[in-house]
Short mmCIF file of C-alpha atoms and ligand atoms in Angstrom, two decimals:
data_model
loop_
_atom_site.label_atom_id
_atom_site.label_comp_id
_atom_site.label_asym_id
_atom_site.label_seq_id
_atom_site.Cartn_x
_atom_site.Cartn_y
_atom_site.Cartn_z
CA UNK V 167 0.95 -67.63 -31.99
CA UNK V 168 -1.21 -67.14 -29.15
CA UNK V 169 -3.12 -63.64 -28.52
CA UNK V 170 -0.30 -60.69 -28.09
CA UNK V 171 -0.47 -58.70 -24.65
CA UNK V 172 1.31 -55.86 -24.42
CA UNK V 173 1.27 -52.91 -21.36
CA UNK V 174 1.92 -50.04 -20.48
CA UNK V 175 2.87 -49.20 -16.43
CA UNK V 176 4.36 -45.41 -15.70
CA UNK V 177 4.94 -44.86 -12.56
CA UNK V 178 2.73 -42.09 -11.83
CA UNK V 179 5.55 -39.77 -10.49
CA UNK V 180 4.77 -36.53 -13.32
CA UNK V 181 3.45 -35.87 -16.29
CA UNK V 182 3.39 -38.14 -19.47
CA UNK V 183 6.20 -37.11 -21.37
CA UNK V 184 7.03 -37.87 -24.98
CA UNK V 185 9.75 -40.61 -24.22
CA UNK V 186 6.89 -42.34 -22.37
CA UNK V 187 4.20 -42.04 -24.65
CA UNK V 188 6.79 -43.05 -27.67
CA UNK V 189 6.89 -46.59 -25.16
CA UNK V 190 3.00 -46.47 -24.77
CA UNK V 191 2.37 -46.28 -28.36
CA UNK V 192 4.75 -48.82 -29.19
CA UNK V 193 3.22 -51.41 -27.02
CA UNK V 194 -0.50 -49.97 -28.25
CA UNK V 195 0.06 -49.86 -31.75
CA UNK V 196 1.81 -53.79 -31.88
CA UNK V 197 -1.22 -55.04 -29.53
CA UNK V 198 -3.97 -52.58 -32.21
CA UNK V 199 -1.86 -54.38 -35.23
CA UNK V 200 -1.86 -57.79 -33.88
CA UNK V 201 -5.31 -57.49 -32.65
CA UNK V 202 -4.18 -58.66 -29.41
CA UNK V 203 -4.35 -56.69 -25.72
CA UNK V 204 -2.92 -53.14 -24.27
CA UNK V 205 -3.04 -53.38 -20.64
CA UNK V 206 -2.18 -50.10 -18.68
CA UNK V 207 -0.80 -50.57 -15.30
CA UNK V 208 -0.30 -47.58 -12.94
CA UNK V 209 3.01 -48.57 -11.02
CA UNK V 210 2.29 -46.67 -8.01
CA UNK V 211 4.41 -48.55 -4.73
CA UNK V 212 6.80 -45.38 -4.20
CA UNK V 213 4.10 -43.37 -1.98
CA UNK V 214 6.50 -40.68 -1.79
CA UNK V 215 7.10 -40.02 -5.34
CA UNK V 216 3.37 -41.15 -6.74
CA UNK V 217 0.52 -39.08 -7.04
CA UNK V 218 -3.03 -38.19 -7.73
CA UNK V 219 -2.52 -35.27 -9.77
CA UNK V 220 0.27 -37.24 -11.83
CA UNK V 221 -2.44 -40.47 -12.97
CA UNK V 222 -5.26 -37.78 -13.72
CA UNK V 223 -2.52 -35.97 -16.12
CA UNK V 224 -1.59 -39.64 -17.65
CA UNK V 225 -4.96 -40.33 -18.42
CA UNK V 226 -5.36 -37.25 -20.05
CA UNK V 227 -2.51 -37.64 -22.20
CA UNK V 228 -3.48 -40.90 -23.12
CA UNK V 229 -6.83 -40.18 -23.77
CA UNK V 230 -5.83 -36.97 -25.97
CA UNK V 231 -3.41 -39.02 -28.15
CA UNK V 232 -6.30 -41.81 -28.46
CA UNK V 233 -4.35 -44.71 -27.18
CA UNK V 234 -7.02 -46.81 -25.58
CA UNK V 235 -6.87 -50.15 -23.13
CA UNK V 236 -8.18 -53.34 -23.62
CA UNK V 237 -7.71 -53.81 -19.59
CA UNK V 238 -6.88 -51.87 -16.25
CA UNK V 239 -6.05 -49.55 -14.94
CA UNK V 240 -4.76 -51.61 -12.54
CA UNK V 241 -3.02 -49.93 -9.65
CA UNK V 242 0.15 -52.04 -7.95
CA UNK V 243 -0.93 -50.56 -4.40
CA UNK V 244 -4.47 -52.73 -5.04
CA UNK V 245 -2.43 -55.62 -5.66
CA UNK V 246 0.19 -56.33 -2.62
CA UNK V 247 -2.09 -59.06 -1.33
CA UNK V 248 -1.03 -61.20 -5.19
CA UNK V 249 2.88 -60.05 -4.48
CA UNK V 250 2.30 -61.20 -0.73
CA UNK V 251 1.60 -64.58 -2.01
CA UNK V 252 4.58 -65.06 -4.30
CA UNK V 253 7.05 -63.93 -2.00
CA UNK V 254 5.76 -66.46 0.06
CA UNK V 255 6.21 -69.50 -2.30
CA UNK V 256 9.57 -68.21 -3.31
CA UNK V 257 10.46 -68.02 0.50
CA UNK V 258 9.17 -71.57 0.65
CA UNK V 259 10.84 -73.03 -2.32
CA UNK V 260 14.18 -71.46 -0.62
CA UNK V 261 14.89 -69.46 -3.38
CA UNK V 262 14.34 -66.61 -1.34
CA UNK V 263 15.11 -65.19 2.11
CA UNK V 264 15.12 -62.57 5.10
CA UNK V 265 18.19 -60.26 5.47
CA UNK V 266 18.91 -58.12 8.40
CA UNK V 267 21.78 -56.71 6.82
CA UNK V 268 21.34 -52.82 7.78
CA UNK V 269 21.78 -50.18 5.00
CA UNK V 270 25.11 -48.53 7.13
CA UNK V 271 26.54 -52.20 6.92
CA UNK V 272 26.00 -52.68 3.61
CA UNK V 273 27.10 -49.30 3.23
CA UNK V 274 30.32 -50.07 4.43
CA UNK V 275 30.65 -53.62 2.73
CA UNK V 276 29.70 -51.94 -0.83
CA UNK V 277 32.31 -49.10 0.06
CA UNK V 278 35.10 -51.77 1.08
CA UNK V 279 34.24 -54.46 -2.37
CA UNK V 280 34.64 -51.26 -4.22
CA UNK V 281 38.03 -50.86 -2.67
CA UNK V 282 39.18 -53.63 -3.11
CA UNK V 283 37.94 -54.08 -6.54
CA UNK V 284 35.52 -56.67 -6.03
CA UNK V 285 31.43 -57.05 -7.37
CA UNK V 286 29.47 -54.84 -5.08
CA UNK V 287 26.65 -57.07 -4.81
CA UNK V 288 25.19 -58.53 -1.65
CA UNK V 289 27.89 -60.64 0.04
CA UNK V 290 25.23 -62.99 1.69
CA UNK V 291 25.74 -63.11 4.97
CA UNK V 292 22.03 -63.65 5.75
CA UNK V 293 21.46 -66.18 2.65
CA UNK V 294 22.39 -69.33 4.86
CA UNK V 295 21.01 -68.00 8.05
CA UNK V 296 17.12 -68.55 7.57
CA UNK V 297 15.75 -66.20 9.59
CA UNK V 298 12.45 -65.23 10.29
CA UNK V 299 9.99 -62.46 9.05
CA UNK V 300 10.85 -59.34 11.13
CA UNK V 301 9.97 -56.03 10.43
CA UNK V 302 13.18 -54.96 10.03
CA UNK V 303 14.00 -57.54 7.73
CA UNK V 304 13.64 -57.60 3.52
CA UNK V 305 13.09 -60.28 1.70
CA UNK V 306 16.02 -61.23 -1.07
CA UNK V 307 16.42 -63.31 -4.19
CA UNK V 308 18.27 -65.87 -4.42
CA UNK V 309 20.43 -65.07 -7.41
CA UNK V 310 22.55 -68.30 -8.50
CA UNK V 311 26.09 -68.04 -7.64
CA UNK V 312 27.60 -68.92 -10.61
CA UNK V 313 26.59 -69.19 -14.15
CA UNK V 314 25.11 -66.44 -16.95
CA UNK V 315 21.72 -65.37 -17.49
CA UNK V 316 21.01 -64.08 -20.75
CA UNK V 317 18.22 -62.02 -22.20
CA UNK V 318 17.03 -62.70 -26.17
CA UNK V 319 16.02 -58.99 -27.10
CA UNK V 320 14.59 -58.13 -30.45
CA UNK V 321 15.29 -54.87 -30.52
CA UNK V 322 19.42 -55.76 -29.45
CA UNK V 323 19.96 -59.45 -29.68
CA UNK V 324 21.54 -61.37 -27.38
CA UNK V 325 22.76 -59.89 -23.96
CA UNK V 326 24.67 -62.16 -21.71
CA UNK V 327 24.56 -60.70 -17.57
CA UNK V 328 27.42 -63.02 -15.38
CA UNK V 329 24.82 -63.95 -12.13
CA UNK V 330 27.97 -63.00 -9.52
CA UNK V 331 27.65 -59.60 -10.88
CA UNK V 332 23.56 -59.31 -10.21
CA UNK V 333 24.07 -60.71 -6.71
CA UNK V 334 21.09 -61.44 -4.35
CA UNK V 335 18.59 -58.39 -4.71
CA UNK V 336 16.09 -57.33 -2.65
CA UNK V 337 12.47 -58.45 -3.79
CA UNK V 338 10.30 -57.05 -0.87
CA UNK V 339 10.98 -54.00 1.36
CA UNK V 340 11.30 -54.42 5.36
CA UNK V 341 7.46 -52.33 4.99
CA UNK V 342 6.45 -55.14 3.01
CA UNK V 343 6.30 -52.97 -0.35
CA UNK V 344 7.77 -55.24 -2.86
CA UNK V 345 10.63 -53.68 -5.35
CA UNK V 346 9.76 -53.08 -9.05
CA UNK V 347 11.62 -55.95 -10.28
CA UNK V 348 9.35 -57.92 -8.38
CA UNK V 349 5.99 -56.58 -8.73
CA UNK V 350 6.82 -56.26 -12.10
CA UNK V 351 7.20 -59.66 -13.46
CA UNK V 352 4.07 -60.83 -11.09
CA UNK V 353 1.99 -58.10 -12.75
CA UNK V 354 3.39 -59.01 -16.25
CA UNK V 355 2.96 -62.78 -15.36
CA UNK V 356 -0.42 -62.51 -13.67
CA UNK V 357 -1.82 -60.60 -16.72
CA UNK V 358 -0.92 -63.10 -19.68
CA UNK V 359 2.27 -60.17 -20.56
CA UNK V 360 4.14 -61.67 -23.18
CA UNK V 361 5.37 -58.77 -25.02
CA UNK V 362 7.52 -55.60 -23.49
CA UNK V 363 8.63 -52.88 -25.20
CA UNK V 364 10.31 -50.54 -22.79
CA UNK V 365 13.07 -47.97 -22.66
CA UNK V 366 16.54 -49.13 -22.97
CA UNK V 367 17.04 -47.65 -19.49
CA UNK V 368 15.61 -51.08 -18.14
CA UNK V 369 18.08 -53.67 -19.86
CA UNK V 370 20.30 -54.01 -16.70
CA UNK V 371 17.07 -54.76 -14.43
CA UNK V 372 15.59 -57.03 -16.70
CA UNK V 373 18.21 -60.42 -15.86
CA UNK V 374 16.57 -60.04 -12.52
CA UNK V 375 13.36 -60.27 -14.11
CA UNK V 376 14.36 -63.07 -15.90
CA UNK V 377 15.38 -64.74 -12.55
CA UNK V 378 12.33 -64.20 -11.23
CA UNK V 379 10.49 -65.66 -14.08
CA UNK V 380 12.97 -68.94 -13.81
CA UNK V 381 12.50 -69.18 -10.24
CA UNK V 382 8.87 -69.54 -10.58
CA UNK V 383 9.21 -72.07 -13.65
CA UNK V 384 7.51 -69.71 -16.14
CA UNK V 385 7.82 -68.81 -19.87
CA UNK V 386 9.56 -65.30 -20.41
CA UNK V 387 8.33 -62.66 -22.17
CA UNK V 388 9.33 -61.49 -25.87
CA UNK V 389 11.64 -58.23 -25.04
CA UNK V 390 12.83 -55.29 -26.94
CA UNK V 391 14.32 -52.77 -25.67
CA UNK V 392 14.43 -49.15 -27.65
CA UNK V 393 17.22 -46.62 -27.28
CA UNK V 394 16.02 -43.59 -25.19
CA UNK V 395 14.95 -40.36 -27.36
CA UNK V 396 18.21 -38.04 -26.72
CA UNK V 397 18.12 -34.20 -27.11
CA UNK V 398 19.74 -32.45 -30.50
CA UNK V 399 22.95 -32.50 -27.80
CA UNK V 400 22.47 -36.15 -27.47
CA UNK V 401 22.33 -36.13 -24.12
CA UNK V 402 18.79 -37.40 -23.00
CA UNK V 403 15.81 -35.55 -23.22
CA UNK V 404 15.02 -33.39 -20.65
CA UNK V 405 13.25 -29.77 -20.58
CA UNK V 406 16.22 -28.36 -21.95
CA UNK V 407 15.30 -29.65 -25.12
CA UNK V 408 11.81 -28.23 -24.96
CA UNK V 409 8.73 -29.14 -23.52
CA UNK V 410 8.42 -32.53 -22.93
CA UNK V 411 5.05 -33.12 -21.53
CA UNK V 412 2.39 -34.77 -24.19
CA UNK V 413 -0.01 -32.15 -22.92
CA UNK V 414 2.12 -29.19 -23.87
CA UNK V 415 2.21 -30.30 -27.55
CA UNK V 416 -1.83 -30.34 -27.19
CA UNK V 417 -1.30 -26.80 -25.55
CA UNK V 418 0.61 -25.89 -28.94
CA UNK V 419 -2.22 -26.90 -30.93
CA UNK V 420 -0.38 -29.90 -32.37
CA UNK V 421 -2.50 -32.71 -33.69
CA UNK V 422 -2.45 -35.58 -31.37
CA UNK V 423 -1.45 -37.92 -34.94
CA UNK V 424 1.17 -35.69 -35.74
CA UNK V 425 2.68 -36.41 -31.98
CA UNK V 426 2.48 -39.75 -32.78
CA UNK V 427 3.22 -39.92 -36.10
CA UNK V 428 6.46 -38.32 -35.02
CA UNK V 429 7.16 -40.74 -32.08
CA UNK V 430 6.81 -43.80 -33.69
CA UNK V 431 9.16 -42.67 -36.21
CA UNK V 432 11.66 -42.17 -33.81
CA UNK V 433 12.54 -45.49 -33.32
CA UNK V 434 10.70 -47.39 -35.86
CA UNK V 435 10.94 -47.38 -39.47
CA UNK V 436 8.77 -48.31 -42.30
CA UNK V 437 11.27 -47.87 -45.71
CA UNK V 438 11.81 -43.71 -45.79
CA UNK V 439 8.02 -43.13 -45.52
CA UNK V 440 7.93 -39.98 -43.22
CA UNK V 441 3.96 -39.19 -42.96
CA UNK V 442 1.72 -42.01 -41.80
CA UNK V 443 -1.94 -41.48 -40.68
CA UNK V 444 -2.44 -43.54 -37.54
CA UNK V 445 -4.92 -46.35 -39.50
CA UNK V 446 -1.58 -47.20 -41.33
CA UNK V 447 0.75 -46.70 -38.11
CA UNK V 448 -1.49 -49.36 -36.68
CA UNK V 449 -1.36 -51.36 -39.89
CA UNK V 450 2.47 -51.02 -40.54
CA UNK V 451 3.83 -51.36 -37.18
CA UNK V 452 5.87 -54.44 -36.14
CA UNK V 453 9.06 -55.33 -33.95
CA UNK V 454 11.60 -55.99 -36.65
CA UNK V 455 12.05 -52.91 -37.55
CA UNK V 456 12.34 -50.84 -34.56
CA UNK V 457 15.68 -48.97 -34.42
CA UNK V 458 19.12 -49.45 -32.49
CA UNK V 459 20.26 -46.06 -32.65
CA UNK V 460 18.82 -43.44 -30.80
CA UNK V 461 16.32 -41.08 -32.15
CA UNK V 462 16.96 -37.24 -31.66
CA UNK V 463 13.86 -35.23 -30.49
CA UNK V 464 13.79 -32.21 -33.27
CA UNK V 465 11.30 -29.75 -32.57
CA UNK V 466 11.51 -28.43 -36.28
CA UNK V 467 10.81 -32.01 -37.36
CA UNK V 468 7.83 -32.14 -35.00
CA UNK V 469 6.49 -28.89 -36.53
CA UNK V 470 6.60 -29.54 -40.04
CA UNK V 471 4.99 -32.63 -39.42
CA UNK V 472 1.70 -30.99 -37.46
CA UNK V 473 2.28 -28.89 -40.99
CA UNK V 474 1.45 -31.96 -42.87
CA UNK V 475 -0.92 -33.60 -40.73
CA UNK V 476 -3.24 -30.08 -40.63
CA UNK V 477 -3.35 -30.21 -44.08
CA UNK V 478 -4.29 -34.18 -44.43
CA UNK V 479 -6.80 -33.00 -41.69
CA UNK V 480 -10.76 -32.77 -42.69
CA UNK V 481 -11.94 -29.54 -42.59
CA UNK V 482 -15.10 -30.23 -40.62
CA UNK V 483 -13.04 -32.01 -38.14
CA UNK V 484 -10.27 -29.09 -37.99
CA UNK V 485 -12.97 -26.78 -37.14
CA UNK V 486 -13.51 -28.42 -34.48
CA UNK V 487 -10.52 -29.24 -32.96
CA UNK V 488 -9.59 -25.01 -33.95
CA UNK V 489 -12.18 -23.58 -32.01
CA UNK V 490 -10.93 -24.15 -28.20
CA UNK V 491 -8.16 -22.17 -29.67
CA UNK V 492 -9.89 -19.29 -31.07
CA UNK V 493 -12.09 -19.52 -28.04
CA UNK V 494 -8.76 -18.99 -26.28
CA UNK V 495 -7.46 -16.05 -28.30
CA UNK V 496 -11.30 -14.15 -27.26
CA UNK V 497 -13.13 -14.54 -30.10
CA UNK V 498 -16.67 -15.04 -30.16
CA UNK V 499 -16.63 -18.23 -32.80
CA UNK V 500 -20.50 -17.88 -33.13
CA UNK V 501 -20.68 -14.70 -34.09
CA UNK V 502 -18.28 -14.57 -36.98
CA UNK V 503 -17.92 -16.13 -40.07
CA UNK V 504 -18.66 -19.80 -41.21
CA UNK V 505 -16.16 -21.50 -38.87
CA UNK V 506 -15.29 -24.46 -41.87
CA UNK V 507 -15.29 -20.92 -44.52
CA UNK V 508 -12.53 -19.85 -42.00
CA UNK V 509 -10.35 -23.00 -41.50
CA UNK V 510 -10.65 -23.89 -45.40
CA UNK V 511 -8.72 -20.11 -46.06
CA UNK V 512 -5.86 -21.11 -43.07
CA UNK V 513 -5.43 -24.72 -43.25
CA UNK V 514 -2.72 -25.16 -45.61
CA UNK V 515 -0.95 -21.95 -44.17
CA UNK V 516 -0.86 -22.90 -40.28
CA UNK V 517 1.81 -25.05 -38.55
CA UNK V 518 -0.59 -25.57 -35.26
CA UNK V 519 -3.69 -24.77 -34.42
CA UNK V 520 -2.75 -21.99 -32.43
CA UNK V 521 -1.01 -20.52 -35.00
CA UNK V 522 -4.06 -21.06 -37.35
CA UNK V 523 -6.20 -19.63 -34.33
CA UNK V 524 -3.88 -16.53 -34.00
CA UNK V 525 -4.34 -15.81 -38.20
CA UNK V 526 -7.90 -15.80 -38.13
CA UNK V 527 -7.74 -12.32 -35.84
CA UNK V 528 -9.71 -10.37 -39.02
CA UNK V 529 -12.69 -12.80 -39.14
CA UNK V 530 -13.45 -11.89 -35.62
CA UNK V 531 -12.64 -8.08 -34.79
CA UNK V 532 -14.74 -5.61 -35.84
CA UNK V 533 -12.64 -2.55 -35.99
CA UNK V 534 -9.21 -3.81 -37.98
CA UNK V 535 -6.13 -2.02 -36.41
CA UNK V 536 -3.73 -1.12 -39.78
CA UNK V 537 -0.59 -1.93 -39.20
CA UNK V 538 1.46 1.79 -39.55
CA UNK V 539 3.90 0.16 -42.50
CA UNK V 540 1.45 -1.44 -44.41
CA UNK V 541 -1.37 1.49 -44.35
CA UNK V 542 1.36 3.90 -45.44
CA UNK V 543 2.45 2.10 -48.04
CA UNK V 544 -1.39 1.06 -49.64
CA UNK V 545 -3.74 2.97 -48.32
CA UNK V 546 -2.86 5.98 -50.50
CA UNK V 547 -4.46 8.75 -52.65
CA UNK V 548 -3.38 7.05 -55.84
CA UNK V 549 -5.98 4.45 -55.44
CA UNK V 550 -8.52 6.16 -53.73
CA UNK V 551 -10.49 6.17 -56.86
CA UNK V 552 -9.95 2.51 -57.82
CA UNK V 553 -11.10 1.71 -54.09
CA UNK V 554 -14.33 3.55 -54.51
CA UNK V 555 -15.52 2.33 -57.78
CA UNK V 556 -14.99 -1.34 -56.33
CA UNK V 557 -16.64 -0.44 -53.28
CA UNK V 558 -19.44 0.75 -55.76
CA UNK V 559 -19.53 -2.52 -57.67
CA UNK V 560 -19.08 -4.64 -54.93
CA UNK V 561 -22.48 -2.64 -53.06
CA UNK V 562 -24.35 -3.62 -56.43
CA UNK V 563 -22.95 -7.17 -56.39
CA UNK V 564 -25.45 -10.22 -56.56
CA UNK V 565 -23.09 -12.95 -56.47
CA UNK V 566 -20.66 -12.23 -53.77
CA UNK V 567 -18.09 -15.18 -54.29
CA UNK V 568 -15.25 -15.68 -55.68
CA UNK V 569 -16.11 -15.51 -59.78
CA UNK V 570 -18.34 -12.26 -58.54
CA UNK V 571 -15.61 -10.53 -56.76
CA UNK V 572 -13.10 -11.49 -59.61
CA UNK V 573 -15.48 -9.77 -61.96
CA UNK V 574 -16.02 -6.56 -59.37
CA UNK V 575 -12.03 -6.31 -59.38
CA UNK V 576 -12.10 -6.58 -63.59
CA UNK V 577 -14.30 -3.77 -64.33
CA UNK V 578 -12.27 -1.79 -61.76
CA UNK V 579 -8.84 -3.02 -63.33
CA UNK V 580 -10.12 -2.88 -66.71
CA UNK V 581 -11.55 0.94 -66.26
CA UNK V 582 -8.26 2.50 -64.15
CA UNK V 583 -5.28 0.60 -65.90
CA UNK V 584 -4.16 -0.94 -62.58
CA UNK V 585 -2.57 -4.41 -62.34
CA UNK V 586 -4.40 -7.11 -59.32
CA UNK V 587 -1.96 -6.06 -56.74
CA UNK V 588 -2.00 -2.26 -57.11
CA UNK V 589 -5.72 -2.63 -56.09
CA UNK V 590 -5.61 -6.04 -53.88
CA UNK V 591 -3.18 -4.97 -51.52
CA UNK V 592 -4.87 -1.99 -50.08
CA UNK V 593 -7.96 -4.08 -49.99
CA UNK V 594 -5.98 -6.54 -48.07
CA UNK V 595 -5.06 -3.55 -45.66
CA UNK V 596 -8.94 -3.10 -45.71
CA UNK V 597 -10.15 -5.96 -44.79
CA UNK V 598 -7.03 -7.65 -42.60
CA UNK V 599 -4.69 -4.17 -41.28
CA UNK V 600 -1.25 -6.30 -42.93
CA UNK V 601 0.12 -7.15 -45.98
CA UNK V 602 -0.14 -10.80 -46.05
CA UNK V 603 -3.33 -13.02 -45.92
CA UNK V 604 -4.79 -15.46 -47.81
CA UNK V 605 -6.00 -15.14 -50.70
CA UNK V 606 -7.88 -11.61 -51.00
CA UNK V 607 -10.94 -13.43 -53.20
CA UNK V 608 -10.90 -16.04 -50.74
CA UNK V 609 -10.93 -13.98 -47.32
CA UNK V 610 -13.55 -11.16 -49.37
CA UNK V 611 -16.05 -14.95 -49.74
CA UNK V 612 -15.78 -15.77 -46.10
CA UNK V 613 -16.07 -12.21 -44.85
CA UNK V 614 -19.29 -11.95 -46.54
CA UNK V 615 -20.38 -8.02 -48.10
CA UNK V 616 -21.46 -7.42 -44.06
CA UNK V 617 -17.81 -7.24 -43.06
CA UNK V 618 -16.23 -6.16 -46.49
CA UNK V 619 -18.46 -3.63 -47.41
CA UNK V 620 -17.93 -1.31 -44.11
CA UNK V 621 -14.09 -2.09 -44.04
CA UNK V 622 -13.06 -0.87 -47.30
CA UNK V 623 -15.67 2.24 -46.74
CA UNK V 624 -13.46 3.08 -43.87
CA UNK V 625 -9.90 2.28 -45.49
CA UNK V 626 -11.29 5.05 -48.17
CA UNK V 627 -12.38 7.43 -45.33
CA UNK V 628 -9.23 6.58 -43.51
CA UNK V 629 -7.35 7.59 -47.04
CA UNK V 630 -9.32 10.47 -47.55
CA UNK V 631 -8.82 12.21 -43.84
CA UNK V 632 -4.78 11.60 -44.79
CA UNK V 633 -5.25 13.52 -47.98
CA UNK V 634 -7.06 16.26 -46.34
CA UNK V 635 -4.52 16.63 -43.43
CA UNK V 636 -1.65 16.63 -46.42
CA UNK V 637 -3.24 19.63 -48.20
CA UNK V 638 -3.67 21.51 -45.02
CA UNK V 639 0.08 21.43 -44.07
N1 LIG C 9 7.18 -48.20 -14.06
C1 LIG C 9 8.31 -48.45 -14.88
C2 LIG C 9 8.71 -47.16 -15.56
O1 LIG C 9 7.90 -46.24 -15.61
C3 LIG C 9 7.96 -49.52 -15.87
C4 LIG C 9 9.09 -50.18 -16.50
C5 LIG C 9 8.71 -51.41 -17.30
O2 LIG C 9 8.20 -51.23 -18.41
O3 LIG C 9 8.91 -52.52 -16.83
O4 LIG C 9 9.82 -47.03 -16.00
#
């Protein structure tokens, strides 16, 4: 089989959202698996809708998930000159013409068919005429009267359109702009396209396509068209359902192959393997096995995913990624901890990176703020003497890790009777103001004696000002 080309062309009317990238990837990860081409296309003809702001956002989703291109961007406004030129030899050929028609006639004619209970396409009144180029004229396709067109999809089989019912459609706009069924199958044709994934939303435009393609005695491309990702409702998606830009989910502080890793599943299927890296994504991926039935965007899903993937995650490299995020939340990364010390204690307890950002508030502040319930309940005259012998054998501690602070809290267990937790929670207070954290040994390593020491010297200070204020009432 010759060299697969697949593309991607959003019309650059918003923000990338996750039905679009789920279509992007598609097309990516079958060109990456095939070692063939991804060619992004930036459909931009509708000046009204298209803009600036809406490509730069595009490329930034693209470029956060990773999915790269072989070719482009190209940009359909660069290209009317190439549509220009077909139109012509279509007009030549006869198997296109000018219409006149005006929108309040056709108006009326579509209102009347309707009526009457007829096919509201074009009634060609101009198809015979041959008339001229005008500038209030549009160019339409000559659709055969009779006769089926049908459309092999892998994704859906066979789909059979009747051509009376697709009528003769307009190809090129009385401004000269041609329509997207147009431009699109010149693009797709003029770039070697031979494979298009798309949206299920496109099925009833792509007969028209396939005209096109007829018309100008070329090979068709291999289709599939994928259900559209529906809300938990399953209606579509739409903000309802959450957010629904790619860049929010970055925003999150999900992992860009969690995103996709979640995408791909909705709609393809590998067996019941839920977690795939992206190597095997790109490895695994093929068209048989992309779904019929919609997928159903689950947030919860999403999350527990960006769970997994964290955890799969190097910690070198999640240190990285982490630290916009803490930068975010006002820390001063540099001047705390090791920041790999930090991520190693969180990663396997954090959902996103924000989250994970948010629980590494102790390594940062220097004055911990107890939280009211947890310093009443453990910072308490009953262990006041436990917390100062530790704080005495953790001053004279050479090996402040985690066998050395295990040993500190022995000696002190060992000499006062108390269980781990009797003397570990109020440390925990100490050192973090709540009752959960990682593990104490753990978070007491990181912290270092610079941070520990002082703390717990002020949760004992903090315990003896209480008692004091007691015996004076
Ligand atoms: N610009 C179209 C869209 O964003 C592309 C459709 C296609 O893949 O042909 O829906």
């Amino acid at each position: 089989m010759s060299t697969v080309i697949t593309r991607f062309p959003p019309s650059p009317t918003g923000y990338l959202h996750v039905g679009g990238a789920r279509t992007a990837l598609f097309n990516w990860l079958y060109a990456r698996h095939t070692q063939g081409r991804f060619i992004l296309r930036i459909e931009d003809t509708d000046a009204a809708r298209s803009s600036q702001a809406s490509i730069d956002a595009i490329f930034e989703a693209l470029e956060w998930l990773g999915i790269d291109w072989d070719e482009g961007p190209y940009f359909q406004t660069q290209r009317l000159e190439i549509y220009r030129e077909y139109i012509g030899r279509l007009l030549e050929a006869g198997q296109a013409y000018y219409c006149t028609c005006t929108p309040e006639t056709l108006a009326e004619k579509r209102k009347q068919a309707l009526a009457a209970g007829r096919p509201v396409g074009y009634d060609g009144t101009c198809r015979e005429r041959c008339l001229p180029p005008s500038s209030d004229a549009v160019v339409r396709f000559k659709t055969p009267a009779a006769g089926t067109t049908a459309l092999m999809d892998v994704v859906r089989g066979r789909i059979v359109f009747d051509n009376a019912e697709i009528g003769d459609f307009v190809i090129q706009r009385s401004d000269g702009i041609p329509t997207y069924n147009f431009a699109v199958v010149i693009d797709d044709l003029t770039m070697g396209v031979n494979t298009i994934i798309r949206g299920d939303d496109h099925v009833s435009n792509t007969p028209k396509q396939i005209l096109i393609y007829q018309a100008l005695g070329a090979s068709l491309p291999t289709y599939g068209h994928v259900p559209m990702v529906l809300g938990q409702d399953r209606t579509r998606l739409s903000k309802r359902h959450g957010a629904m830009s790619v860049t929010a989910y970055r925003d999150m502080g999900y992992l860009p192959e969690a995103l996709i890793n979640y995408l791909v599943r909705l709609g393809w299927s590998h067996g019941d393997q839920e977690f795939f890296s992206v190597a095997e994504l790109i490895e695994k991926f093929d068209l048989e096995n992309l779904g019929k039935s919609a997928g159903v965007f689950d947030p919860e899903k999403l999350l527990a995913l960006n769970f997994e993937h964290i955890q799969a995650c190097d910690v070198a490299d999640l240190a990285q990624r982490v630290r916009p995020f803490m930068v975010k939340e006002g820390y001063d990364v540099d001047a705390g901890p090791d920041l790999q010390k930090i991520v190693a204690t969180l990663n396997r307890r954090s959902k996103t990176l924000a989250d994970m950002a948010r629980d590494a508030y102790f390594y940062f502040q220097e004055t911990i703020a107890y939280d009211p319930a947890a310093a009443k309940k453990f910072l308490r005259p009953v262990v006041l003497d436990a917390l100062r012998m530790l704080l005495g054998e953790l001053q004279q501690l050479a090996d402040f890790s985690e066998p050395g602070l295990e040993a500190a809290f022995k000696t002190v267990m060992d000499a006062t009777g108390f269980k781990l937790g009797k003397i570990a929670q109020p440390v925990r207070v100490a050192l973090t103001g709540k009752t959960a954290s990682p593990g104490i040994f753990e978070i007491m390593d990181v912290l270092g004696p610079g941070r520990v020491l002082p703390r717990l010297a002020r949760a004992i200070a903090f315990i003896e000002n209480r008692a004091a204020a007691a015996g004076q009432k």
